[in-house]
Coordinates of C-alpha atoms and ligand atoms in Angstrom, one line a residue:
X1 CA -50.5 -3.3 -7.1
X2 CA -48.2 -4.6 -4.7
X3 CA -44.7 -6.1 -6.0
X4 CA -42.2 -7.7 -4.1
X5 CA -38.6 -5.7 -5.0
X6 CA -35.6 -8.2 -5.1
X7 CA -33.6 -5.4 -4.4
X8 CA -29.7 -5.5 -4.1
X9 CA -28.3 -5.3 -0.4
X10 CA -24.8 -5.9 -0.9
X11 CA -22.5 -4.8 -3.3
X12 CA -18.9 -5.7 -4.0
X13 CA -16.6 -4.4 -6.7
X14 CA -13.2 -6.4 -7.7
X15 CA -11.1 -3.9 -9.0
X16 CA -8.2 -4.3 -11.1
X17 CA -7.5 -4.0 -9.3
X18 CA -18.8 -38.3 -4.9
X19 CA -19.9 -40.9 -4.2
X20 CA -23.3 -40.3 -2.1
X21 CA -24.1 -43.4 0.2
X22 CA -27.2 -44.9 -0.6
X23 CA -29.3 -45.5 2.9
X24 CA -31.3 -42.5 3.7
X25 CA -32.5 -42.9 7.3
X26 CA -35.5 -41.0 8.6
X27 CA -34.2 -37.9 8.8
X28 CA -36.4 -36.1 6.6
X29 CA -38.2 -32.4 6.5
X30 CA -40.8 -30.9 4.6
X31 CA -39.9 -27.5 3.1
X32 CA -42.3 -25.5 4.6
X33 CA -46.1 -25.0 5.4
X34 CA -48.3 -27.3 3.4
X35 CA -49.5 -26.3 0.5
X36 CA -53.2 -26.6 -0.7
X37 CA -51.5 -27.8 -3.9
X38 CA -49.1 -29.5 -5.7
X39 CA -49.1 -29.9 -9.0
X40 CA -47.6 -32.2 -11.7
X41 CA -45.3 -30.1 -13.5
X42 CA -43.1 -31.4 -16.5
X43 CA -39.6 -30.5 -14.3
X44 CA -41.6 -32.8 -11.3
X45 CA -41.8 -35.6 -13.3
X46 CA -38.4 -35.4 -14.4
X47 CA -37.3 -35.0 -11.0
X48 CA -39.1 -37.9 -9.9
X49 CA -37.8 -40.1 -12.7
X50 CA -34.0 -38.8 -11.6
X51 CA -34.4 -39.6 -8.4
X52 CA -35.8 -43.0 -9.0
X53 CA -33.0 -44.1 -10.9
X54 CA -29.6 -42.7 -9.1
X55 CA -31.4 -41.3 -5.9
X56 CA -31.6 -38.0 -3.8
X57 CA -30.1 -35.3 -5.7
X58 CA -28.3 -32.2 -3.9
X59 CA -30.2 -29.1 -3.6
X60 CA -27.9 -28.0 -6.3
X61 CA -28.6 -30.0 -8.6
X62 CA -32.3 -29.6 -7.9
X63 CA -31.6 -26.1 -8.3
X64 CA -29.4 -26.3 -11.8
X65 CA -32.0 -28.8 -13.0
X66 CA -35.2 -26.3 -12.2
X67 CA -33.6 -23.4 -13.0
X68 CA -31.2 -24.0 -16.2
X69 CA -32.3 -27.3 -17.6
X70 CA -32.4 -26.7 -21.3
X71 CA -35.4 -28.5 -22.3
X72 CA -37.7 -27.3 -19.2
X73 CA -35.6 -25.2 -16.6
X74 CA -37.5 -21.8 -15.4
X75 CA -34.9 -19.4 -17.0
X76 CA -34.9 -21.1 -20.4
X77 CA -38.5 -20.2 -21.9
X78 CA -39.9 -17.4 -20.4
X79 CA -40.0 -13.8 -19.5
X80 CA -40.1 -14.0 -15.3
X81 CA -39.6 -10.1 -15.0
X82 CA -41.6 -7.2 -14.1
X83 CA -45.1 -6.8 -12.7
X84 CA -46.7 -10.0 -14.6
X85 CA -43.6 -11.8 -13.7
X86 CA -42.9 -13.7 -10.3
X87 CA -40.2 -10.6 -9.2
X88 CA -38.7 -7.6 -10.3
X89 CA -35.3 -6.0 -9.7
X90 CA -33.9 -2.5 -9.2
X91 CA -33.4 -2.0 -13.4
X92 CA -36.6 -3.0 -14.3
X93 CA -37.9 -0.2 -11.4
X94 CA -35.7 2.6 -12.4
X95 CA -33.8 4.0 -15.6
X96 CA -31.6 5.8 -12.1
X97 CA -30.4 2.7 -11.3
X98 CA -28.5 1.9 -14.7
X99 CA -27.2 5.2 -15.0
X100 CA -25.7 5.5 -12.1
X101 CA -23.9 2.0 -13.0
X102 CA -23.1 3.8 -15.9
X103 CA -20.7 6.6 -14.6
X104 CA -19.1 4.4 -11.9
X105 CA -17.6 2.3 -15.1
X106 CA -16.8 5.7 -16.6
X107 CA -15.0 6.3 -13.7
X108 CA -13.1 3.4 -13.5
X109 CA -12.2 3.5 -17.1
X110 CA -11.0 7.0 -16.3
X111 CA -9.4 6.0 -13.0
X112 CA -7.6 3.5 -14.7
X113 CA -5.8 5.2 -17.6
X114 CA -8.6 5.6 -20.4
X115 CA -7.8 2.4 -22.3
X116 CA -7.9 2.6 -26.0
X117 CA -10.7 -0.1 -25.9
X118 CA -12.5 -2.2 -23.3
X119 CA -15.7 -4.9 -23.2
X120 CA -18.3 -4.2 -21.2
X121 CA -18.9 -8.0 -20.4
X122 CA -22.9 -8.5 -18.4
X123 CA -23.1 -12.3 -16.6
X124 CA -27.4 -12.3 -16.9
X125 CA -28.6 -9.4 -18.1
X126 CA -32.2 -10.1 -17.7
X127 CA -34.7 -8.4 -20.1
X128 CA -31.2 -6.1 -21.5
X129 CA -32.7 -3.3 -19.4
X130 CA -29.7 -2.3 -17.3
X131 CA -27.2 -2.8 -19.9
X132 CA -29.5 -0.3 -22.1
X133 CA -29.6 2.1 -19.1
X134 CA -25.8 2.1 -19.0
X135 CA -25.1 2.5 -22.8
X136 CA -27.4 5.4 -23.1
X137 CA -24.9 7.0 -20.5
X138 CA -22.4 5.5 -22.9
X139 CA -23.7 7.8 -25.9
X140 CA -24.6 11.3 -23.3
X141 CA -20.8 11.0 -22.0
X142 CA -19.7 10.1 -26.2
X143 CA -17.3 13.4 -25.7
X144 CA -15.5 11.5 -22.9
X145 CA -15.2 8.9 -24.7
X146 CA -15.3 9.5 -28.4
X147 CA -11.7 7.8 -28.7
X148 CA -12.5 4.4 -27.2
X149 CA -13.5 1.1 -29.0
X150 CA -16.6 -0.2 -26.9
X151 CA -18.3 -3.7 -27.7
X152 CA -20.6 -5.5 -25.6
X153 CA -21.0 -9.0 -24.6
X154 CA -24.1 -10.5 -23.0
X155 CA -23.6 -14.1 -21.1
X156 CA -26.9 -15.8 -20.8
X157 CA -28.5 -19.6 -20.7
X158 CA -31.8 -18.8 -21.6
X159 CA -33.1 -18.5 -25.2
X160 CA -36.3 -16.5 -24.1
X161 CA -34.8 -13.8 -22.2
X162 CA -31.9 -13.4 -25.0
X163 CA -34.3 -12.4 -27.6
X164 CA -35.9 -9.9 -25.4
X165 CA -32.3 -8.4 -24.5
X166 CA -31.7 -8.5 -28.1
X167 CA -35.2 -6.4 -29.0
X168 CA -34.0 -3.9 -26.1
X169 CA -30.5 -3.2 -27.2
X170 CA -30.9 -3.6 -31.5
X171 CA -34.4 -3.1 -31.9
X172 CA -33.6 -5.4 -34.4
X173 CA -32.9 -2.9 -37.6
X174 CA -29.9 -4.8 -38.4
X175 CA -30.4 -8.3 -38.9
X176 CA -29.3 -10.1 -36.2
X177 CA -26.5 -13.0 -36.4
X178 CA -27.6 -16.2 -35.1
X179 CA -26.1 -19.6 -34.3
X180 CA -27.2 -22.0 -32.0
X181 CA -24.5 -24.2 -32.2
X182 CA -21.6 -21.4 -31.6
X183 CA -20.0 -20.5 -28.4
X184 CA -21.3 -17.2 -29.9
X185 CA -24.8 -18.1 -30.0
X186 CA -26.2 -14.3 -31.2
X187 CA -24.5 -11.7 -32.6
X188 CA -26.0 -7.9 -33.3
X189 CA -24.8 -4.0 -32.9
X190 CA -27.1 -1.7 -30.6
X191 CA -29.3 1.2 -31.4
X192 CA -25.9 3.1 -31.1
X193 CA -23.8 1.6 -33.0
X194 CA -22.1 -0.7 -30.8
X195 CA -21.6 -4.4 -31.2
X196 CA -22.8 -6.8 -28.8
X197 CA -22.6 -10.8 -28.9
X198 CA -24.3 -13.4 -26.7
X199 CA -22.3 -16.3 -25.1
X200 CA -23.7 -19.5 -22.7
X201 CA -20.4 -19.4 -20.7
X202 CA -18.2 -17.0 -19.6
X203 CA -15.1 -19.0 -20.4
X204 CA -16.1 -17.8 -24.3
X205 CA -16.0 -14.1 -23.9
X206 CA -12.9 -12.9 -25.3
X207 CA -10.0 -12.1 -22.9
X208 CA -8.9 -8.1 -23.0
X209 CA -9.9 -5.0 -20.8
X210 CA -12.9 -5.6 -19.5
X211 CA -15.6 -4.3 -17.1
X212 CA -17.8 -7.1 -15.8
X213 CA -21.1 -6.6 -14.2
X214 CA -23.2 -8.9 -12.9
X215 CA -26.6 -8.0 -11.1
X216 CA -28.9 -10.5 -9.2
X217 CA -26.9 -13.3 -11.0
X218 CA -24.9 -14.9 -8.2
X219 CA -28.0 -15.4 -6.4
X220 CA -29.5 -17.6 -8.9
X221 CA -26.6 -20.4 -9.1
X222 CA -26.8 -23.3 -7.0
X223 CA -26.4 -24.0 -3.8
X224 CA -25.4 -27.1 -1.7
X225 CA -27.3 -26.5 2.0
X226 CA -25.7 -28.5 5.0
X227 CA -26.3 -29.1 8.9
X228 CA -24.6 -29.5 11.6
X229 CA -24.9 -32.9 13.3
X230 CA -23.5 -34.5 16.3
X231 CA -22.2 -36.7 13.8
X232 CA -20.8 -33.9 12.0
X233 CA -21.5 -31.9 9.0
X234 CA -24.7 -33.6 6.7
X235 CA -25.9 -32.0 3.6
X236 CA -29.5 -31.5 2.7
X237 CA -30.7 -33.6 0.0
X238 CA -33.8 -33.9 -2.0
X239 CA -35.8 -37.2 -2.1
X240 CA -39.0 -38.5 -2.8
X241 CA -41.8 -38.1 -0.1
X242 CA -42.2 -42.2 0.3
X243 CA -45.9 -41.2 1.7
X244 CA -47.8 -38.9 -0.4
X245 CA -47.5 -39.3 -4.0
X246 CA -45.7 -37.0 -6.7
X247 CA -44.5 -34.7 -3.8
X248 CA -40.2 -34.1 -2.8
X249 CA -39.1 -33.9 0.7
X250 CA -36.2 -32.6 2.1
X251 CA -33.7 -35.1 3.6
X252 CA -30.2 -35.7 5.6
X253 CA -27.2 -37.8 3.9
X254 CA -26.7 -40.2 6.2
X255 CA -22.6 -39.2 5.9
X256 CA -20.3 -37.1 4.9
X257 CA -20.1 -35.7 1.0
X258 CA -17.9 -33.7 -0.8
X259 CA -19.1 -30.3 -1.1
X260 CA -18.0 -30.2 2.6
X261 CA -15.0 -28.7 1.6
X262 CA -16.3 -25.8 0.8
X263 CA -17.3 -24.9 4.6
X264 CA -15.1 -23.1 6.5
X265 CA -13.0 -25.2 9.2
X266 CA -13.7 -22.8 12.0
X267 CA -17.5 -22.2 10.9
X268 CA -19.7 -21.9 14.0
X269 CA -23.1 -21.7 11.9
X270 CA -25.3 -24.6 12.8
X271 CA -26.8 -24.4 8.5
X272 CA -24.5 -23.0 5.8
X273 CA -24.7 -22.8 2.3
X274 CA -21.9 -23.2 -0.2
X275 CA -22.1 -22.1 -4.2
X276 CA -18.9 -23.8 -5.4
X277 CA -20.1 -22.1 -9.2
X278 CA -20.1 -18.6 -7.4
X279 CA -16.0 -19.2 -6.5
X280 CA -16.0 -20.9 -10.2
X281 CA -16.5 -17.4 -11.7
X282 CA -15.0 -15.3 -9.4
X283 CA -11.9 -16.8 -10.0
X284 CA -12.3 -16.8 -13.9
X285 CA -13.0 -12.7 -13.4
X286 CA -10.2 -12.2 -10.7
X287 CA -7.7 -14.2 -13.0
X288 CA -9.4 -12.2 -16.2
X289 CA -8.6 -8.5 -14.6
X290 CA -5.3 -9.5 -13.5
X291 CA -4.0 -10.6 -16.9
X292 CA -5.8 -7.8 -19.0
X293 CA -6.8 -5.0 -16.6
X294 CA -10.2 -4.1 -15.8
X295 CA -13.1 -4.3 -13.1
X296 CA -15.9 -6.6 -11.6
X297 CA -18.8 -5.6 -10.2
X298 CA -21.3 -7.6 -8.5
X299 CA -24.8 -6.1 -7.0
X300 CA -26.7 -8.9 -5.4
X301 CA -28.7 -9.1 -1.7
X302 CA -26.4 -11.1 0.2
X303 CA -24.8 -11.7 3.7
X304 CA -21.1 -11.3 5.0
X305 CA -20.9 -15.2 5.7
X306 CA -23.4 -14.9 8.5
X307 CA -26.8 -16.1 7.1
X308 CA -28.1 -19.4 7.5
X309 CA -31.0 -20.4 5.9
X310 CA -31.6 -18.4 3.1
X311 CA -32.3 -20.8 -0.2
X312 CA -36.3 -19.9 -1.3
X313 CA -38.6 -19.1 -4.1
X314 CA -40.8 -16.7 -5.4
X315 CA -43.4 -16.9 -8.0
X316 CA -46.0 -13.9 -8.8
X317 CA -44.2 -11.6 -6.1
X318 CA -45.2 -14.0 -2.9
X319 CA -42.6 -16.3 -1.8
X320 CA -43.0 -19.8 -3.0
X321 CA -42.7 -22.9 -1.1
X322 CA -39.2 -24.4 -2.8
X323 CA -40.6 -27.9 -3.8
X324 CA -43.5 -27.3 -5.1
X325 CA -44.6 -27.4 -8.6
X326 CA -41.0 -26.8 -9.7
X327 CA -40.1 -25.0 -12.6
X328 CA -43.0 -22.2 -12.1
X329 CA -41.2 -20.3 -9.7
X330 CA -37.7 -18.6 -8.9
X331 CA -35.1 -20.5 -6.6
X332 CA -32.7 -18.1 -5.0
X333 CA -30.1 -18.3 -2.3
X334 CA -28.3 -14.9 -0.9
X335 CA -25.0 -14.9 -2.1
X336 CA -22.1 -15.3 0.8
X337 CA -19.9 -11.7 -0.3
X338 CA -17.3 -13.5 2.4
X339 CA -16.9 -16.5 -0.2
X340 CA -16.4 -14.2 -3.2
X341 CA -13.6 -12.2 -1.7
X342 CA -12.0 -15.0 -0.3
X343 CA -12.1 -16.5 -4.2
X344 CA -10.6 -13.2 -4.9
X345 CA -7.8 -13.0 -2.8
X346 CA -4.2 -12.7 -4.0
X347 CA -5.6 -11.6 -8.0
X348 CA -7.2 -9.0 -7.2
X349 CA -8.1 -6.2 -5.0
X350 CA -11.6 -6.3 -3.6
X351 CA -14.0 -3.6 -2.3
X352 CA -17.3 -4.2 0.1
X353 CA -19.5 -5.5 0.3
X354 CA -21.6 -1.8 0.8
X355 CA -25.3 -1.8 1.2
X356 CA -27.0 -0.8 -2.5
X357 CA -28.3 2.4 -0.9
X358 CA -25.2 3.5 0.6
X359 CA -23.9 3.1 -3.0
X360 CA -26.2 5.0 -4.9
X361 CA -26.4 7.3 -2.6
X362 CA -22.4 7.9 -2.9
X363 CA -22.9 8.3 -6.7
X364 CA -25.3 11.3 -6.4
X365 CA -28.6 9.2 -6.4
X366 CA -30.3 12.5 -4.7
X367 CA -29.4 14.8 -7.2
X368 CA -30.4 12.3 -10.0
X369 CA -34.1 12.0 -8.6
X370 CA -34.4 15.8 -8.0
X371 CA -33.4 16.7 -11.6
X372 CA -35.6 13.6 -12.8
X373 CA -38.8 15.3 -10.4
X374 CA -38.3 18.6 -11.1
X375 CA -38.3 17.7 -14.8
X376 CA -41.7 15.4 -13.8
X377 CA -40.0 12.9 -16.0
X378 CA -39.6 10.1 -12.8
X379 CA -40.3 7.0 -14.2
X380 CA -42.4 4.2 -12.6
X381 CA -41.7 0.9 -13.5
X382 CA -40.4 2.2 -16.2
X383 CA -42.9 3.3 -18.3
X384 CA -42.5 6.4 -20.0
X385 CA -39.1 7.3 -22.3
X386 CA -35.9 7.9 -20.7
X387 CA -35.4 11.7 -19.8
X388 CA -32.7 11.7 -22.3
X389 CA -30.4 14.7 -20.9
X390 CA -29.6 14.5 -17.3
X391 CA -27.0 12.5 -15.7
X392 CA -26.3 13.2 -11.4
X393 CA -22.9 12.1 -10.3
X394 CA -20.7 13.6 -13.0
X395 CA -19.6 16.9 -12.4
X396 CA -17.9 16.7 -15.9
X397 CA -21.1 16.5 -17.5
X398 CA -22.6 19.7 -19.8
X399 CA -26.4 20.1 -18.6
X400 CA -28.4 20.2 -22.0
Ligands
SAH1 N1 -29.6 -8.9 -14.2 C1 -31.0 -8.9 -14.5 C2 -31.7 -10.3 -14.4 C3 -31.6 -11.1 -13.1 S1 -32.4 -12.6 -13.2 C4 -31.7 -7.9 -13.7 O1 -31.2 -7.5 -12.7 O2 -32.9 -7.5 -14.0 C5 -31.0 -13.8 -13.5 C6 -30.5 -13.7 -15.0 O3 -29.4 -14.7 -15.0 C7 -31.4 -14.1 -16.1 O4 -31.1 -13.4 -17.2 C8 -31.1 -15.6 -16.3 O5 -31.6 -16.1 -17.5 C9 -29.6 -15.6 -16.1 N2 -29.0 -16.9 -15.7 C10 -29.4 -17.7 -14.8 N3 -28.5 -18.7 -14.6 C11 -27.5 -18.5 -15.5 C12 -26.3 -19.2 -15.8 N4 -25.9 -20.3 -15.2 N5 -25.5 -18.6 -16.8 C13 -25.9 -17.5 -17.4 N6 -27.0 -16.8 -17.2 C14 -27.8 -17.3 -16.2

């Protein structure tokens, strides 16, 4: 079976270091090849009914709407991962991956004066996978750090996929807290002993030492997409195709709006995309490690502030045309590493953005593979149990 890998690309580490106008001329654009079909979903229908009453929406909004909508957004309700799922990411392909993620935060922690305590603090954890993968590196390195208080706090939006990362981490043999209503929505302790709460926001995870990870998040938060004009910048809207029915169009806003602040005076691009969210939450972390010490690090594919066009969606592997039968397939938009540093500057001290390999290569993803080969114990798409002994990268470590 062929799967499409949403692998990471760039990888950057923070270390502690309006009013829209209402005449839409015909500037419009369909969002890519025509489709044999188009169907009704429930998030269409909303859209349409949106639209109809207040008009084109951003492709933000469309985005925040189809992805995080809390009654029918794409993330809320369902398991997307994996082989049966619409993509799959470097975790769900390899226990390696976590591991390795796992000794750079040992590192750190080390590198940083072995605090008595610190959170390990996950913005989207998925099916829990990675944050498994790096607390089982946790437990094998317990020696190294027998002396430190860890706990674990997951931030997440959707229901489905935090009851999954709660089955992975607690297998559920203690009971878990649960309250809907609290800013601390779930509350549990892992297979080894560790406690872990889930939280909507990041603005509710308690401040102290933290180490923040956050893999194939950024991509996911929305974007607004403009053009350049000879009348200036115009953002990219989404409307209602006035010619065939139930089916959205892409169009201009006939002026200026005010996400344009968030481009770049001397950009020379010709299409840019802005996540206003993404410089949100850097900012929140950057301010976070300053004040209580700590690091950030962020794994995404992505772009140095040179890509263009790069909002799409993908649904059972194969890319998906973005306005069609929304809410049944992933919306995703590289994430500008350019933006986050700049959102970073002055708090904090910023590393990268490095390719993935380049990364994993630099924390001994060789020697992992080898040990993991010649024990025959490599695991594809993870299916076997973790070959519970071997750790590459950390020369401290005693072989079992
Ligand atoms: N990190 C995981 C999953 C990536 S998919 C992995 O690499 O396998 C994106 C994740 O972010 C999902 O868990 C999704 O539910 C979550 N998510 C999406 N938008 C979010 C938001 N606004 N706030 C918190 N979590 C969000």
């Amino acid at each position: 079976m062929s799967v499409l890998v949403r692998s990471g690309l760039g990888l950057l580490c923070a270390v502690a270091r309006g009013a829209i106008p209402s005449i839409w001329r015909g500037k419009y654009f369909s969002s890519g090849n025509e489709p044999a079909e188009n169907p009704v979903t429930p998030m269409l229908r909303h859209l349409i009914y949106k639209i109809k009453s207040t008009g084109p929406i951003t492709v933000a909004e469309y985005m925040k709407e189809v992805l995080t909508n809390p009654a029918k957004g794409y993330y809320v309700y369902r398991d997307m991962l994996g082989e049966k799922g619409d993509f799959i990411t470097s975790p769900e392909i390899s226990q390696i991956f976590g591991e390795l993620l796992g000794i750079w935060f040992i590192s750190e922690w080390m590198a940083t004066g072995k605090s008595t305590a610190f959170q390990l603090v996950e913005l989207g954890p998925g099916r829990g996978t990675l944050v498994g993968d790096i607390l089982r590196v946790f437990t094998q390195l317990g020696s190294v750090l027998k002396n430190c208080d860890i706990s674990v706090h997951l931030v997440e939006v959707s229901q489905k996929l935090s009851e999954i990362q709660a089955l992975t981490l607690t297998e559920e043999k203690v009971p878990l807290e649960r309250n809907a209503g609290s800013p601390v929505y779930m509350k549990g302790v892992t297979k080894s002993g560790i406690p872990v709460s889930w939280y909507r926001d990041l603005q509710d995870v308690p401040k102290g030492y933290s180490f923040y990870l956050a893999h194939e998040f950024f991509d996911v938060l929305p974007v607004h997409k403009f053009q350049k004009t000879p009348q200036g910048w115009r953002e990219v809207f989404v409307d209602i195709d006035p010619q065939v029915s139930d089916k959205l169009r892409f169009v201009l806003a006939p002026s200026a709006t005010p996400a344009e602040a968030f481009i770049q005076h001397d950009e020379t691009r010709d299409h840019v995309e802005v996540c206003p969210d993404a410089g949100v939450i850097i900012e929140e972390l950057s301010e976070r490690i300053a004040l209580t010490g700590g690091a950030a690090l962020v794994a995404d594919y992505g772009h140095d502030g040179t890509r263009t066009d790069t909002f799409r969606g993908f649904c059972g592997h194969k890319l998906h045309d973005v306005l069609i039968a929304p809410g049944t397939a992933d919306l995703t938009a590289d994430v500008d590493f350019s933006y986050l540093r700049r959102m970073a500057q002055g708090k904090v001290a910023s590393v990268g953005p490095i390719k993935q390999h380049t990364f994993l290569k630099n924390m001994g993803i060789d020697v992992r593979l080898k040990r993991l080969q010649g024990g025959r114990h490599q695991r594809n798409a993870r299916q076997s149990k973790p070959f519970a002994s071997l750790v590459a990268g950390f020369s401290e470590l005693a072989w079992q």
